[in-house]
Amino acid sequence: MGVATYIKDEKDAIQEVIYQSGIKVKPVYTPEDLERIGFDYQKDLGDPGRFPYTRSLHPLGYRSRNWTTRQYTGFGTPEETNERFKLMISHGQTGLNVAFDLPTQMGYDSDDPMAEGEVGRVGMAVDSLKDFEIAFKDIRLDKIGSGLTINAVASIMLAMYESVAAKFGYDKRQISATPQNDILKEIVGRGAWVYPVEPAVRLIGDTIEYSMKELPRCNPVSICGYHIRESGCTPAQEISYAFMIAFAYIDNVVARGYKAEEFVGRFSFNLNVYGNLWETVAKFRAARKLWARLLKERYGVKKEKALFLRGIFGGGGSGMTKQQPENNIVRGAYYALAAALSGAQTTALCSFDEAYTIPTERAALLSLRTFQILMDEIGLRDTVDPLGGSYFIETLTKEMEEKILEEMEKVEKIGGMIEAVATGYVQREVARQAYEYERKLQEGKVTKVGVNKYTEGVDMEVELHEYNEEWARLQIQRLKELRKKRDNKAVAEALKDLEKAAKGQENVMPFLVNCCKRYATVGEMANVFRDVFGEYVEPSIF
């Protein structure tokens, strides 16, 4: 998944380089290559901040402002997470990226039998508004934007974020939240789904429609090619699948009578950075250009800012290895460099110990410092798009664009992304790529330092962030107290109203906000949708 294939002769000279997206790399690039691909400065590149935005969304790029740093953070109880939020902010982090534990992601309360052993393990446990009040205590929600990394119940978390902001006295028009809210990629690449495809997409449409009217600074969906790439697809497929998913969500809202131009400017993307540096840079440059062009051609979008491909470019989790884990510090630095050279608006890095568990405080701060060194010492803010005009990069960007369009056409022929997911086409393709990569890795046809080359054969000691079973006990105790003290009659009425909206055509978001403010639990709200919509059953893909 992460590296190119290099074919060498008996003297170790490189005979051929093949990127994962299928692009073959020449030893030397010249002006003749630009002529061969039909390169046109205005059409293919343009000035920074000008259509098609290949070079940058903004005329001065990082000269005008740093990229936003948003390390993925959250574990244990809301108290533990609030402490880590404040630590990262005090060290210069400029946004939050909230990790939720698995029960919360699946819409189970902490005392549900399905939650046993998982409460607070891979993220923060959240059962009710009470937990958000603790987690976001003393955080300036009008200054700090928050990514909410959750999908199946993202509508509930967005409602809860609005509710906690109201509780702290913020106008809902001031706050900025970005729920991931991408259920199609969950079905393709990660598995944290709950509801069948159609009602799940309807919930996403509800959040988009609601945000247009009530939460103008929120980004209601962050299309996550990241996890599909982590699951095995190529860089070109990552972008093509992300765009096709975005079109599915746009079509849902357009079918409600809105124009894409009214809401698509608040779409965000979560895309992956790891593997070959040049292929990664070309991927993002091609993606910015294609997104702007396709929105114009497909949906008639004209507003400049509505054409921006915005989002977080980072991560690199699948590039990290358990073997020789300190190598991951070096990998992370190169991934950060790739993100910066790609013109990332917002970035986050997987920390060096994440091949084992969620990051320790030391590891998380090292990731943050990696970005700060690039910004303040190495010169990544000196000029916009420093690779612009390179014969190699411009040729590669153009070839990447063609690869992305080829993959999109395959999905279009099936009938679009919802159909491609329902039939298992995308899942099969991703699984095939993952198998091929693993086979090449084991056969030594692709190189992973410390894994199949330059191995040491000795496990390295790593300080781990240990799971504390006391977190579950505290969380369940708080939940029991909540159920005793809240107005249970008001909760029951709010849940009944939510059920009625879910069964009908009304947007469920105002009803979720009402439930949150009355301290209904995540499990109670999620179960209303389970009862009305049912649960998704994964099709056999082989």
C-alpha positions as a printed Julia matrix, in Angstrom:
542×3 Matrix{Float64}:
   0.0     0.0     0.0
   2.74    2.4     0.8
   5.68    2.15   -1.54
   6.46    1.89   -5.23
   7.75   -1.17   -7.02
  11.39   -0.92   -8.1
  12.76   -3.31  -10.7
  16.57   -3.49  -10.51
  19.33   -5.21  -12.4
  22.04   -7.45  -10.91
  24.12   -4.35  -10.03
  21.23   -2.78   -8.06
  20.65   -0.11  -10.7
  16.97    0.85  -10.98
  15.54   -0.27  -14.31
  11.91    0.62  -13.72
   9.81    2.47  -11.13
   6.08    1.77  -10.96
   3.88    3.72   -8.6
   0.9     2.09   -6.93
  -1.52    4.01   -9.13
   0.1     2.33  -12.15
   2.21    5.28  -13.31
   5.64    4.39  -14.66
   8.39    6.9   -13.82
  11.07    7.9   -16.34
  14.7     8.43  -15.3
  14.66   12.03  -16.59
  11.95   14.59  -17.39
  12.36   17.5   -19.81
  10.19   20.15  -21.5
   9.32   17.48  -24.1
   7.3    15.62  -21.44
   5.14   18.67  -20.81
   4.58   18.95  -24.55
   3.72   15.24  -24.76
   0.99   15.5   -22.12
  -0.39   18.74  -23.56
   0.48   20.83  -20.52
  -1.08   24.29  -20.51
  -0.12   26.69  -17.7
  -3.5    28.4   -17.31
  -5.59   25.27  -17.79
  -3.48   22.8   -15.8
  -1.72   24.92  -13.22
  -2.68   28.57  -12.95
  -1.44   30.98  -10.33
  -1.79   30.02   -6.65
  -5.28   30.76   -5.39
  -6.74   30.77   -8.9
  -8.8    28.13  -10.74
  -8.1    25.21  -11.04
  -6.26   25.59   -7.68
  -3.63   22.98   -8.55
  -0.97   24.99   -6.72
  -2.9    26.26   -3.71
  -6.35   27.36   -2.53
  -4.96   30.72   -1.45
  -2.72   33.18   -3.36
  -0.06   33.34   -0.64
  -0.38   29.78    0.69
   1.54   29.25    3.92
   3.04   32.74    3.63
  -0.32   34.08    4.82
  -0.89   31.52    7.59
   0.36   28.22    9.01
  -1.48   25.06    8.21
  -3.78   23.93   11.01
  -2.38   21.16   13.24
  -5.02   18.77   14.5
  -3.63   15.64   16.17
  -6.14   12.82   16.69
  -6.85   12.9    20.42
  -9.16   11.17   22.85
  -9.08    8.25   25.25
 -10.52    7.0    28.53
 -12.97    9.3    30.22
 -13.98   12.83   29.16
 -11.79   14.12   32.03
  -8.69   12.39   30.61
  -9.48   13.69   27.14
 -10.06   17.26   28.32
  -6.64   17.16   29.98
  -4.98   15.98   26.73
  -6.89   18.61   24.67
  -5.53   21.36   26.9
  -2.01   19.92   26.82
  -1.92   19.89   23.02
  -3.4    23.39   22.74
  -0.89   24.72   25.28
   1.9    23.36   23.06
   0.66   25.14   19.95
  -1.96   22.83   18.43
  -4.54   24.91   16.6
  -7.49   22.52   16.22
  -8.98   19.41   17.86
  -9.53   16.03   16.26
 -11.64   13.97   18.64
 -11.25   10.19   18.93
 -14.27    8.27   20.23
 -14.19    4.78   21.71
 -15.73    1.91   19.78
 -19.0     1.65   21.78
 -19.69    5.35   21.12
 -18.9     4.91   17.43
 -21.4     2.04   17.27
 -24.12    3.84   19.24
 -23.88    1.79   22.45
 -23.9     3.2    25.95
 -20.98    2.29   28.21
 -23.09   -0.14   30.24
 -24.37   -2.01   27.19
 -23.11   -5.64   27.17
 -21.74   -4.95   23.67
 -19.43   -2.3    25.17
 -17.69   -4.59   27.64
 -13.9    -4.29   27.48
 -13.97   -1.4    25.0
 -15.06    1.6    27.09
 -12.46    4.33   26.62
  -9.99    1.95   24.95
  -9.42    3.49   21.51
 -10.97    6.89   22.15
 -13.11    8.91   24.53
 -16.26    7.3    25.95
 -19.33    9.49   25.38
 -22.77    8.59   26.7
 -24.51   11.93   26.98
 -24.2    15.7    26.87
 -22.78   15.49   30.38
 -19.62   13.91   28.91
 -19.24   16.66   26.29
 -19.59   19.27   29.05
 -16.55   17.73   30.74
 -14.52   17.07   27.59
 -14.87   20.6    26.19
 -14.73   22.48   29.51
 -12.65   25.68   29.17
 -12.07   25.11   25.43
 -12.84   28.23   23.35
 -15.36   26.73   20.94
 -15.59   30.02   19.04
 -11.81   29.92   18.42
 -10.92   26.23   18.17
 -12.51   24.03   15.51
 -13.19   20.39   16.34
 -13.09   17.37   14.08
 -15.44   14.64   15.35
 -14.09   11.34   14.05
 -17.29    9.34   14.03
 -19.62    8.18   11.3
 -22.69    6.01   11.93
 -23.89    8.26   14.76
 -22.26   11.48   13.54
 -25.64   13.2    13.44
 -25.97   12.58   17.19
 -22.47   13.94   17.88
 -23.05   17.07   15.8
 -26.28   17.69   17.73
 -24.39   17.14   20.97
 -21.67   19.59   19.91
 -24.27   22.26   19.19
 -25.88   21.51   22.56
 -22.66   21.78   24.55
 -21.82   25.05   22.79
 -25.25   26.41   23.79
 -24.67   25.2    27.35
 -21.39   27.17   27.46
 -23.06   30.29   26.01
 -21.76   30.2    22.42
 -23.95   31.2    19.49
 -24.35   28.15   17.27
 -23.39   30.31   14.3
 -19.94   30.85   15.86
 -18.89   27.24   16.33
 -16.97   25.08   13.89
 -17.31   21.3    14.0
 -16.36   18.79   11.33
 -17.95   15.39   11.92
 -16.43   12.75    9.67
 -19.95   11.5     8.88
 -18.97    9.32    5.91
 -20.83    6.03    6.14
 -20.0     4.81    2.64
 -16.29    4.7     3.4
 -17.08    2.88    6.66
 -18.8     0.18    4.65
 -15.9     0.03    2.19
 -12.91    0.38    4.42
 -13.42    0.3     8.15
 -16.56   -1.46    9.33
 -18.08    0.87   11.97
 -21.5     0.96   10.33
 -24.89    0.59   12.02
 -27.76    1.4     9.67
 -28.54    0.25    6.1
 -27.1     2.36    3.29
 -30.16    4.39    2.28
 -31.22    5.64    5.74
 -27.56    6.13    6.65
 -27.11    8.41    3.65
 -30.37   10.14    4.53
 -28.93   10.98    7.98
 -25.89   12.51    6.29
 -28.2    14.53    4.03
 -30.04   15.73    7.14
 -26.83   16.99    8.73
 -25.84   18.82    5.53
 -29.26   20.43    5.14
 -29.4    21.39    8.83
 -25.91   22.89    8.78
 -26.77   25.06    5.78
 -29.47   26.73    7.85
 -28.29   26.53   11.46
 -24.53   25.85   11.65
 -22.9    27.96    8.94
 -19.32   27.5    10.18
 -19.63   23.73   10.53
 -18.48   21.27    7.88
 -21.17   18.58    8.1
 -19.27   15.87    6.25
 -15.6    14.99    5.81
 -15.34   12.48    2.99
 -12.76   10.02    4.12
 -10.68    8.52    1.35
  -8.14    8.07    4.15
  -9.63    4.86    5.5
 -10.17    3.37    2.05
  -6.49    3.99    1.31
  -5.56    2.48    4.68
  -7.58   -0.59    3.71
  -5.6    -1.15    0.56
  -6.62    0.99   -2.41
  -4.17    2.95   -4.56
  -3.71    6.74   -4.3
  -5.68    7.23   -7.54
  -8.51    5.03   -6.24
  -8.51    6.9    -2.93
  -9.33   10.16   -4.67
 -11.74    8.63   -7.19
 -13.74    6.79   -4.51
 -13.78    9.87   -2.27
 -15.16   11.99   -5.12
 -17.79    9.41   -6.05
 -18.87    9.22   -2.39
 -19.09   13.01   -2.29
 -21.29   12.97   -5.4
 -23.65   10.5    -3.68
 -24.07   12.88   -0.73
 -24.45   15.91   -3.02
 -27.13   14.11   -5.03
 -29.07   13.31   -1.84
 -29.25   16.99   -0.89
 -29.85   18.22   -4.46
 -32.84   15.84   -4.58
 -34.3    17.85   -1.66
 -34.49   20.9    -3.91
 -31.19   22.67   -3.16
 -28.41   23.67   -5.53
 -24.98   22.16   -4.91
 -23.52   25.65   -4.81
 -25.55   26.37   -1.68
 -23.81   23.72    0.43
 -20.84   22.01   -1.24
 -18.45   24.71   -0.06
 -18.79   23.26    3.44
 -17.73   19.77    2.33
 -14.42   18.67    3.74
 -12.1    15.76    2.88
  -9.93   13.53    5.02
  -7.15   12.15    2.8
  -4.1    10.05    3.47
  -0.42   10.89    3.38
   2.13    8.09    3.21
   4.14    6.07    0.78
   5.98    7.55   -2.15
   6.59   11.29   -1.72
   6.15   12.3    -5.36
   3.04   10.2    -5.96
   1.51   11.73   -2.83
   2.24   15.3    -3.9
   0.87   14.66   -7.39
  -2.26   13.07   -5.9
  -3.2    16.16   -3.93
  -2.39   18.61   -6.72
  -4.49   16.56   -9.18
  -7.3    16.2    -6.63
  -7.62   19.97   -6.04
  -7.73   20.58   -9.76
 -10.22   17.82  -10.57
 -12.6    18.61   -7.71
 -12.93   22.22   -8.85
 -13.38   21.23  -12.49
 -15.9    18.45  -11.8
 -18.04   20.63   -9.53
 -18.23   23.19  -12.33
 -19.04   20.68  -15.04
 -21.29   18.3   -13.09
 -23.21   20.64  -10.8
 -22.72   24.1   -12.32
 -20.97   25.43   -9.21
 -19.54   28.9    -9.85
 -18.65   30.43   -6.48
 -14.91   30.39   -6.06
 -14.81   29.18   -2.45
 -17.37   26.48   -3.18
 -14.86   24.94   -5.59
 -12.13   24.5    -2.97
 -11.05   20.99   -2.02
 -10.64   21.63    1.71
  -9.73   19.21    4.44
  -7.17   17.38    6.47
  -4.31   15.65    4.67
  -2.33   13.5     7.05
  -2.22   10.36    9.11
  -0.05    7.71    7.54
  -1.13    4.96    9.96
  -0.56    2.11    7.54
   2.95    3.33    6.89
   3.9     2.82   10.54
   5.45   -0.46   11.64
   5.77   -2.38   14.9
   9.25   -3.43   13.85
  11.89   -0.83   14.73
   9.2     1.62   15.88
  11.54    4.61   16.17
  11.79    4.49   12.36
   8.21    5.77   12.51
   9.46    9.12   13.83
  11.48    9.49   10.63
   8.57    8.29    8.49
   6.28   10.77   10.19
   8.63   13.64    9.37
   8.65   12.67    5.7
   4.85   12.33    5.67
   4.6    15.8     7.2
   6.94   17.09    4.48
   4.73   15.47    1.83
   1.63   17.1     3.3
   3.32   20.51    3.31
   4.62   20.16   -0.26
   1.09   19.11   -1.26
  -0.41   22.33    0.07
  -2.38   20.71    2.91
  -4.81   23.06    4.63
  -4.92   21.01    7.84
  -2.65   18.17    8.9
  -2.27   15.47   11.54
   0.3    12.73   11.96
   0.06    9.24   13.32
   2.58    9.05   16.15
   5.47    6.59   16.23
   3.88    4.3    18.82
   0.52    4.0    17.09
   1.46    0.68   15.53
   0.96   -0.59   19.11
  -1.74    1.54   20.7
  -3.08    5.09   20.98
  -0.23    7.59   21.38
   1.44    8.49   24.63
   1.74   12.14   25.58
   5.41   12.11   24.49
   4.62   10.61   21.09
   1.75   13.01   20.44
   3.94   16.02   21.23
   6.72   14.69   18.96
   4.23   14.63   16.09
   3.18   18.2    16.83
   6.83   19.32   17.04
   7.51   17.67   13.66
   5.07   20.06   12.02
   6.34   23.03   13.98
   9.94   22.33   12.9
   8.83   22.22    9.26
   6.92   25.47    9.63
   9.43   27.45   11.69
  12.88   26.02   10.87
  13.01   24.13    7.58
  11.43   26.67    5.23
   8.14   25.09    4.15
   6.46   28.5     4.45
   8.97   30.3     2.22
   7.01   30.17   -1.03
   3.79   28.75   -2.47
   3.94   25.37   -4.22
   7.76   25.1    -4.36
   7.55   22.09   -6.72
   5.35   23.96   -9.22
   6.77   23.98  -12.74
   8.91   20.88  -12.24
   8.87   18.85  -15.45
   8.5    15.71  -13.34
   5.81   16.93  -10.92
   3.66   18.57  -13.6
   3.82   15.45  -15.79
   3.06   13.23  -12.81
   0.14   15.44  -11.72
  -1.38   15.22  -15.18
  -0.93   11.44  -15.32
  -2.43   11.09  -11.84
  -5.44   13.11  -12.97
  -6.01   10.62  -15.79
  -5.71    7.64  -13.43
  -8.27    9.15  -11.05
 -10.72    9.72  -13.91
 -10.23    6.13  -15.12
 -11.2     4.78  -11.7
 -14.19    7.12  -11.47
 -15.43    5.92  -14.85
 -15.41    2.31  -13.6
 -17.68    3.26  -10.7
 -19.91    5.37  -12.96
 -20.46    2.34  -15.22
 -21.72    0.33  -12.24
 -24.27    3.04  -11.48
 -22.51    5.31   -9.0
 -20.98    4.83   -5.58
 -24.06    3.64   -3.69
 -24.58    0.86   -6.23
 -20.85    0.07   -6.34
 -20.81   -0.32   -2.56
 -24.09   -2.24   -2.43
 -22.78   -4.78   -4.96
 -19.42   -5.05   -3.2
 -17.42   -3.85   -6.23
 -15.36   -1.29   -4.32
 -14.81   -3.63   -1.35
 -13.54   -6.36   -3.7
 -11.2    -3.95   -5.46
  -9.78   -2.65   -2.18
  -9.37   -6.19   -0.79
  -7.59   -7.27   -3.98
  -5.14   -4.38   -3.76
  -4.47   -5.11   -0.08
  -3.78   -8.77   -0.88
  -1.46   -7.87   -3.74
   0.52   -5.48   -1.56
   0.9    -7.97    1.26
   1.99  -10.66   -1.2
   4.62   -8.34   -2.71
   5.79   -7.37    0.76
   6.24  -10.98    1.81
   7.97  -11.84   -1.46
  10.29   -8.84   -1.11
   9.0    -7.2    -4.28
   8.29   -4.01   -2.35
  10.61   -2.81    0.4
   9.66   -1.83    3.92
  12.68   -0.88    5.98
  12.89   -2.87    9.19
  10.16   -5.25    8.03
  11.59   -7.13    5.04
  14.95   -5.34    4.64
  17.53   -4.11    7.14
  15.82   -6.16    9.82
  17.4    -6.48   13.26
  15.53   -9.46   14.67
  15.22   -7.87   18.13
  12.01   -6.38   19.47
  12.42   -2.79   20.65
  11.0    -1.63   23.97
   8.24    0.97   23.59
   6.55    2.92   26.35
   2.85    2.18   25.83
  -0.29    4.09   26.71
  -1.92    1.5    28.98
  -5.65    0.85   29.1
  -7.19    1.48   32.52
 -10.25   -0.61   33.41
 -11.18    2.0    36.03
 -12.28    4.25   33.15
 -15.2     1.91   32.38
 -16.29    1.78   36.01
 -16.3     5.59   36.31
 -18.13    6.02   33.02
 -20.86    3.5    33.93
 -21.27    5.07   37.39
 -21.76    8.52   35.78
 -24.3     7.05   33.38
 -26.35    5.5    36.19
 -26.38    8.79   38.12
 -27.48   10.63   34.99
 -30.47    8.33   34.5
 -31.53    8.9    38.11
 -31.25   12.7    38.05
 -32.5    13.72   34.6
 -36.16   14.37   33.74
 -36.95   10.93   32.33
 -40.42   11.96   31.19
 -38.94   14.76   29.07
 -36.37   12.32   27.68
 -39.07    9.82   26.71
 -41.08   12.54   24.96
 -38.0    13.78   23.08
 -37.15   10.25   21.93
 -40.76    9.73   20.79
 -40.56   12.92   18.71
 -37.27   11.69   17.24
 -38.86    8.38   16.31
 -41.73   10.15   14.55
 -39.28   12.31   12.54
 -37.18    9.27   11.6
 -40.26    7.39   10.37
 -41.35   10.39    8.3
 -39.52   12.81    6.04
 -38.64   15.52    8.56
 -35.0    16.42    9.16
 -34.01   14.61   12.35
 -31.39   17.14   13.5
 -33.65   19.5    15.51
 -35.08   16.46   17.28
 -31.59   15.13   18.08
 -30.61   18.51   19.53
 -33.73   18.38   21.7
 -32.84   14.85   22.87
 -29.25   15.88   23.68
 -30.34   18.9    25.7
 -32.58   16.62   27.77
 -29.66   14.27   28.39
 -30.88   11.34   26.33
 -27.99    8.92   25.95
 -26.15    8.05   22.75
 -27.49    4.49   23.01
 -31.08    5.66   23.43
 -30.92    7.92   20.37
 -29.04    5.36   18.27
 -31.58    2.69   19.22
 -34.45    4.85   17.97
 -32.77    4.75   14.55
 -32.05    1.01   14.92
 -35.74    0.35   15.56
 -36.88    2.51   12.63
 -34.15    1.77   10.05
 -32.86   -1.66   11.03
 -29.19   -2.6    10.78
 -26.88   -3.0     7.79
 -26.06   -6.56    6.73
 -22.73   -6.88    4.95
 -23.0    -8.63    1.56
 -20.62  -11.41    0.61
 -18.01   -9.9    -1.69
 -16.19  -13.08   -2.77
